[in-house]
XYZ file of C-alpha atoms in Angstrom:
357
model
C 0.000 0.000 0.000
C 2.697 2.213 0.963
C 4.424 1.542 -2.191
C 1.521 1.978 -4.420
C 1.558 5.561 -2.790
C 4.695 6.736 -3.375
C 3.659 6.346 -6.723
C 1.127 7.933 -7.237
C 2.609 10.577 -5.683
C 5.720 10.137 -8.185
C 3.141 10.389 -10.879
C 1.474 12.918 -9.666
C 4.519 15.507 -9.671
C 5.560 14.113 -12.793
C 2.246 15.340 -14.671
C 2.618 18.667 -13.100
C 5.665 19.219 -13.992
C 4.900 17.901 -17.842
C 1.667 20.561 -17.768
C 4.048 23.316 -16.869
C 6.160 22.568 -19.753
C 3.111 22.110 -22.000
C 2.338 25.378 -20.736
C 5.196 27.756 -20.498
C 7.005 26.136 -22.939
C 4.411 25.684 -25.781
C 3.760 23.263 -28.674
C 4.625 26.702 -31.061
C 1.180 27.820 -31.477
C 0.267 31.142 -30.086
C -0.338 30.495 -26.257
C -3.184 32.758 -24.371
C -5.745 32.670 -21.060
C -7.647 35.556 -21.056
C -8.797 35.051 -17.855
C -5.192 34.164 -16.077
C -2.587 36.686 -15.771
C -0.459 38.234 -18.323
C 2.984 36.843 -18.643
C 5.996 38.261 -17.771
C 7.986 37.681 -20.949
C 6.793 38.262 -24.617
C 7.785 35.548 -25.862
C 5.727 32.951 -23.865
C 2.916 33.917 -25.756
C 4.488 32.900 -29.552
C 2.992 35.182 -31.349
C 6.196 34.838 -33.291
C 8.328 32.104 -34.783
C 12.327 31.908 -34.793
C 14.538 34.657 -33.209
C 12.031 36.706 -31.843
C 13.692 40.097 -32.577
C 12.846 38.915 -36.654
C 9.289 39.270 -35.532
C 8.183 36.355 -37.876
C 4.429 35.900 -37.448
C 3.126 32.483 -36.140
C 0.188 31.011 -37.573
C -2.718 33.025 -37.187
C -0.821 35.801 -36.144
C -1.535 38.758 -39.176
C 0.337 41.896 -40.259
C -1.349 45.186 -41.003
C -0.472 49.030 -41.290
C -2.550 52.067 -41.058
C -2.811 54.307 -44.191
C -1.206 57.203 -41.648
C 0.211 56.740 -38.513
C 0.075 58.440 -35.135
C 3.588 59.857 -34.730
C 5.393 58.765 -31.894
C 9.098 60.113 -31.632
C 9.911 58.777 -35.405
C 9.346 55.575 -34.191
C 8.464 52.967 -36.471
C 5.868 50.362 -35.733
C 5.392 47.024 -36.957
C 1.731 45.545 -36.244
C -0.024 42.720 -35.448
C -3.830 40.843 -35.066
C -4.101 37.632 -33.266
C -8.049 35.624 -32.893
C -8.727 32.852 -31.537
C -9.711 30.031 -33.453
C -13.199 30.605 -35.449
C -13.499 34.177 -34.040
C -14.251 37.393 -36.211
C -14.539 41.040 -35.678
C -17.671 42.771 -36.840
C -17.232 45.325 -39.652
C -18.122 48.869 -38.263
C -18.060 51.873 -40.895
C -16.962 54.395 -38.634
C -15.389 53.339 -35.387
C -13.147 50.551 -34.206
C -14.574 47.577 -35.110
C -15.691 45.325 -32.514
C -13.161 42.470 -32.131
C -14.040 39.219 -30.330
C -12.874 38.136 -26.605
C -9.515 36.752 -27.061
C -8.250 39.030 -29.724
C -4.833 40.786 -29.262
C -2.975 44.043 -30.905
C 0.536 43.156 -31.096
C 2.280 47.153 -31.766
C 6.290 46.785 -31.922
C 7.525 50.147 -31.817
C 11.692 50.203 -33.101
C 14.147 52.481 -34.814
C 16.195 51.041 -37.790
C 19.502 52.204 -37.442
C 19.878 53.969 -40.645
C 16.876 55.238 -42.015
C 18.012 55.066 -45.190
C 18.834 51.711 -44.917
C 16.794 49.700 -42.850
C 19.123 46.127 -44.216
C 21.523 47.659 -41.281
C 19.354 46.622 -38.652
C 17.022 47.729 -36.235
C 16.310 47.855 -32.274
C 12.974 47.160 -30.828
C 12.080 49.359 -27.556
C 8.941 47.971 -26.552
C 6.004 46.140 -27.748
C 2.335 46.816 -26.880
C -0.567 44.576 -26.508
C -3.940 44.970 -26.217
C -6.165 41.786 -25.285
C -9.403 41.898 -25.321
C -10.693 39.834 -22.130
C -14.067 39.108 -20.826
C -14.900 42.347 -19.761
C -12.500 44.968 -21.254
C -8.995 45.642 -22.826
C -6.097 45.104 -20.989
C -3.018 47.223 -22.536
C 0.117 45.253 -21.526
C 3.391 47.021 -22.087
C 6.674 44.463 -22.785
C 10.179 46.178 -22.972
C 12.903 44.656 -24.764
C 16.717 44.049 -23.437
C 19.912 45.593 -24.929
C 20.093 41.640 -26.377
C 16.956 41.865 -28.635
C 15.893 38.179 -26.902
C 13.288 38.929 -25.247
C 10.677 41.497 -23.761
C 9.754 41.981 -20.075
C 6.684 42.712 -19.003
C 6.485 46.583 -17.508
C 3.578 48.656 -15.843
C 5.774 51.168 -14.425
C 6.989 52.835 -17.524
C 10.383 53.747 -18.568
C 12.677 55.687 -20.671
C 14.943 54.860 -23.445
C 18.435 56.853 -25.145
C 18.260 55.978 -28.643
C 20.240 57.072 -31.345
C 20.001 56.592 -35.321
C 20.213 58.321 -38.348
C 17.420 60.326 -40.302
C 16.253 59.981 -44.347
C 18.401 62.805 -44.343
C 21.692 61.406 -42.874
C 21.861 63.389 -39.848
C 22.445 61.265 -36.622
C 19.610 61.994 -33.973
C 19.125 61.617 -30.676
C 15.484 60.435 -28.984
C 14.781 60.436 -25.177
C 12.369 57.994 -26.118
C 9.336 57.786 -23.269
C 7.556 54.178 -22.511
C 4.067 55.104 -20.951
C 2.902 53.386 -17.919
C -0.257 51.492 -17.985
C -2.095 54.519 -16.199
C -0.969 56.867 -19.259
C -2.139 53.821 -21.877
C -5.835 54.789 -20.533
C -5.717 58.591 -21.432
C -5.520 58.232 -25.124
C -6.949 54.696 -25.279
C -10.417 56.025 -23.899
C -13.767 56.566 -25.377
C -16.413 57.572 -22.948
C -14.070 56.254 -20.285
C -13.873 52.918 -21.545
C -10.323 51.734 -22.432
C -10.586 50.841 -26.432
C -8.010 50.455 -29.204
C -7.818 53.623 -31.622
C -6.147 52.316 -34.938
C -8.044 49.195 -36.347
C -11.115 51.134 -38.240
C -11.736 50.186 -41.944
C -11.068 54.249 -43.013
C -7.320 53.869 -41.790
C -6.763 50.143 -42.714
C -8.387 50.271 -46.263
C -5.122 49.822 -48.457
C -2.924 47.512 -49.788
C -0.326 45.206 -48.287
C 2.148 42.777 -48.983
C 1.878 39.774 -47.820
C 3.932 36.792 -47.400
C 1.410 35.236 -50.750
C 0.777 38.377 -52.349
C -0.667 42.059 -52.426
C -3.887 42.124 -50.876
C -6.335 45.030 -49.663
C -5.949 44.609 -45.926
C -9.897 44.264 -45.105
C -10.452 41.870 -48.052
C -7.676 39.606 -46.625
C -9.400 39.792 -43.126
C -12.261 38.996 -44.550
C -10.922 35.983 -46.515
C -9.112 34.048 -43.516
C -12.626 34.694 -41.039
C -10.993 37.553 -39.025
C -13.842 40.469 -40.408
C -17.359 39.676 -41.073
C -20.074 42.436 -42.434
C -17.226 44.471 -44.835
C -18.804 45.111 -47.833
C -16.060 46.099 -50.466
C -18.679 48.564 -52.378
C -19.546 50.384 -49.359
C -16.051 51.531 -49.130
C -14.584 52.198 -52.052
C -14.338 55.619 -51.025
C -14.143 55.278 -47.060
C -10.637 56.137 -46.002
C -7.897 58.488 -44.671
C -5.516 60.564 -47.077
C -1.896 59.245 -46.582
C -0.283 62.565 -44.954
C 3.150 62.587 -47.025
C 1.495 61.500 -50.123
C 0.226 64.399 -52.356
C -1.850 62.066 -54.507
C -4.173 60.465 -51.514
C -6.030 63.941 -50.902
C -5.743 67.549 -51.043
C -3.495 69.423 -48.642
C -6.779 70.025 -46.429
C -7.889 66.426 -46.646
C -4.584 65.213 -45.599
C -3.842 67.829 -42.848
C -7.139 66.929 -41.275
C -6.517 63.712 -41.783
C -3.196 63.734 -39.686
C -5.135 65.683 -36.830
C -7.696 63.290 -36.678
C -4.891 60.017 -36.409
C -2.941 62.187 -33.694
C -5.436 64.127 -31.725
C -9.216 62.878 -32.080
C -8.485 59.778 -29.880
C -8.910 62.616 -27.622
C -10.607 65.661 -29.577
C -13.667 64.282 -29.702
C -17.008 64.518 -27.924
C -16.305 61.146 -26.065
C -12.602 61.886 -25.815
C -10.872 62.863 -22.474
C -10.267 66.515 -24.036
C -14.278 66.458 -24.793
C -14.486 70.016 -22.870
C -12.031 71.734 -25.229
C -15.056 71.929 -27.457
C -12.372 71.176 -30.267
C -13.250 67.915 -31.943
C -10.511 67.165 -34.598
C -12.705 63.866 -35.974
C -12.757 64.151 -40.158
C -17.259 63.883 -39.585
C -16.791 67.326 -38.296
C -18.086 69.790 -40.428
C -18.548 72.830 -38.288
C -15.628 75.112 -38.555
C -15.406 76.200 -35.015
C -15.056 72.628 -34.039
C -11.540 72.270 -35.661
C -11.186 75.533 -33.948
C -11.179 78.050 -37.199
C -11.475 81.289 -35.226
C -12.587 79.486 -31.506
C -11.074 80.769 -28.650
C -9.565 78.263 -26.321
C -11.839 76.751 -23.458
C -8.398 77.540 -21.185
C -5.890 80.257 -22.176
C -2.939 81.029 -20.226
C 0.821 79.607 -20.976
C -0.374 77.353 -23.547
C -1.807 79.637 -26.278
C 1.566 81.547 -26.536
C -0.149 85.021 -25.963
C -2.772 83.580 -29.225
C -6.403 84.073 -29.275
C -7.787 81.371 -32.096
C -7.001 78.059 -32.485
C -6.921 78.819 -35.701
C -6.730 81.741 -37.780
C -6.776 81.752 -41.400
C -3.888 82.563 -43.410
C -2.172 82.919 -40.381
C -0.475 79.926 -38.947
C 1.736 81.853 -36.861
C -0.923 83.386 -34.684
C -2.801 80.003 -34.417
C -2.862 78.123 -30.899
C -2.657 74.736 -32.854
C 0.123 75.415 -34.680
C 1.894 76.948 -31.646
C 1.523 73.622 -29.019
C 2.086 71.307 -31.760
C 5.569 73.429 -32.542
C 6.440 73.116 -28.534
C 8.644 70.067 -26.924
C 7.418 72.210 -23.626
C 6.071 69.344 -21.472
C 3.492 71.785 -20.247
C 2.528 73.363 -23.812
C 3.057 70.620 -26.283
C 0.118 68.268 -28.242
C -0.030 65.841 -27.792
C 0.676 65.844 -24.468
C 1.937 62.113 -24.378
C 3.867 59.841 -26.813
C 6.141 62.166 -28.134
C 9.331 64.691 -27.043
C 9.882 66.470 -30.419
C 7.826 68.006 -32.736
C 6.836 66.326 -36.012
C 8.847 68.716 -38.039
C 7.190 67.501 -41.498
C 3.773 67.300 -40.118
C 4.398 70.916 -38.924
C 4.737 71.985 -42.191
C 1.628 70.622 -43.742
C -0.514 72.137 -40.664
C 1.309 75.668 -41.582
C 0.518 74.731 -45.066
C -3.242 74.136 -44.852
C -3.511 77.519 -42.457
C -1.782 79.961 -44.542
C -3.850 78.356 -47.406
C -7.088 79.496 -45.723
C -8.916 82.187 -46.983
């Protein structure tokens, strides 16, 4: 009897220890409990396949862009959709479309080091995650080490020297800022519910390259089950201008489109800045509401001694133009996710301004 209990015990261990390998270790297919904790390191969860800094996707595991991008200290960002098995999103015209429980944004935000070059290599900062759970997203924040193996989980936020060098072949320097999970929540918030702000069909409605061809991103969605509901005729003409390219849209189209990727997360009437009364969403159609001529809700050391948000034709005396030129902590837009100023982006705003009549 005694023996036959030792056993059992034996066996007993032996199985937990074989589940905990099963488990942490992984057969190679993505690996995710939406109702257990996160994990600490990124790659327990195999989103990707070989060295993980070559961010090869796994099966399942998609690649998309966004037609323009929300600037974030020239970083570049390589993205991600994971579903579980048999899971779609449903198609929504206008906002984020609603994505299943179990569904995670995979955001890798790196700088090549030559700009020019991008064969020369690259280091990843951090990667983002947002998972969808039961009852809301959770925005998990992973930071690489200086040995591109692996990613940490962090909630405290952090801060990062980087150096590389721009299109133009001048070597810059980036205080780069990772937020904590607190600051995640300001931008990622529509009437106070934490939601992701890129994945709507107007910004995802190109082309991309995949691994078996060039595809229009919601078409391929819809062909491997992750979209249901997009209708390909009711959006022939539903999306963004690309910023930097002149034959997307007209220099108004694609200014306001930039303000709308950078700032309506917020500027909007279920945005945290919902009581500047300055809603930067391309449905607006009332002038005041990109603030043409509207005099800030709150003056003071942020308007730079301006009285307009706007003024037409003169982009020098407009408040936008003016926080959007500042790296002041206490002056700049946005007020997270950057340092510097998006010199080019700068220069369309000024653009569109002094065009106005």
């Amino acid at each position: 009897m005694k023996k036959v209990s030792i056993a059992a015990i034996l066996l007993s261990i032996t199985c937990v220890i074989l589940f905990n390998q099963c488990k942490f270790s992984g057969d190679g297919k993505v690996t995710l409990d939406v109702a257990a904790k996160p994990f600490e390191k990124l790659s327990q969860y195999h989103f990707f396949k070989g060295s993980l800094k070559d961010l090869i996707p796994n099966e399942k595991v998609l690649p998309y862009d966004l037609i323009t991008s929300l600037f974030t200290d020239y970083a570049h960002k390589s993205r991600f959709v994971w579903m579980p098995e048999g899971a779609a999103a449903t198609y929504s015209k206008d906002e984020v479309m609603e994505f299943p429980v179990g569904t995670v944004l995979i955001k890798n935000f790196y700088y090549p080091h030559d700009f020019r070059d991008e064969s020369k290599g690259k280091r990843i900062l951090e990667t983002r995650l947002l998972v969808k759970r039961e009852d809301k997203w959770d925005a998990l924040d992973y930071v690489w080490n200086n040995e591109q193996t692996d990613a940490a989980l962090n909630i405290v936020g952090d801060s990062k020297k980087v150096d590389f060098i721009n299109p133009e072949g001048v070597t810059r320097h980036i205080d780069y800022s990772i937020p904590n999970k607190n600051q995640c929540k300001n931008c990622h918030n529509l009437n106070n519910v934490q939601m992701p702000i890129g994945p709507k069909v107007r910004y995802l409605n190109k082309d991309f390259k995949y691994t078996d061809g060039v595809r229009n991103q919601l078409e391929k969605w819809t062909e491997i089950g992750y979209l249901k509901g997009y209708e390909k005729e009711e959006n022939l003409t539903n999306k963004i201008a690309d910023v930097f390219d002149e034959k997307t849209g007209s220099l108004e189209e694609r200014a306001k489109s930039y303000l709308e990727v950078n700032c309506a997360h917020c500027h909007r009437k279920e945005g945290s800045a919902n009581t500047s009364g300055l809603f930067l969403l391309l449905s607006e159609k009332n002038p005041e509401s990109w603030g043409i001529m509207k005099s800030p809700v709150a003056a003071g050391k942020a308007s730079g001694n301006n009285l307009y948000d706007i003024v037409p034709g003169k982009p020098g005396e407009s408040i936008l133009v003016y926080r959007t030129e500042s790296d002041d902590p206490e002056i700049r837009m946005p007020e997270l996710g950057r340092s510097v100023a998006h010199a080019e982006a700068i220069i369309l705003i000024k653009e569109w301004i002094a065009a106005m009549k």
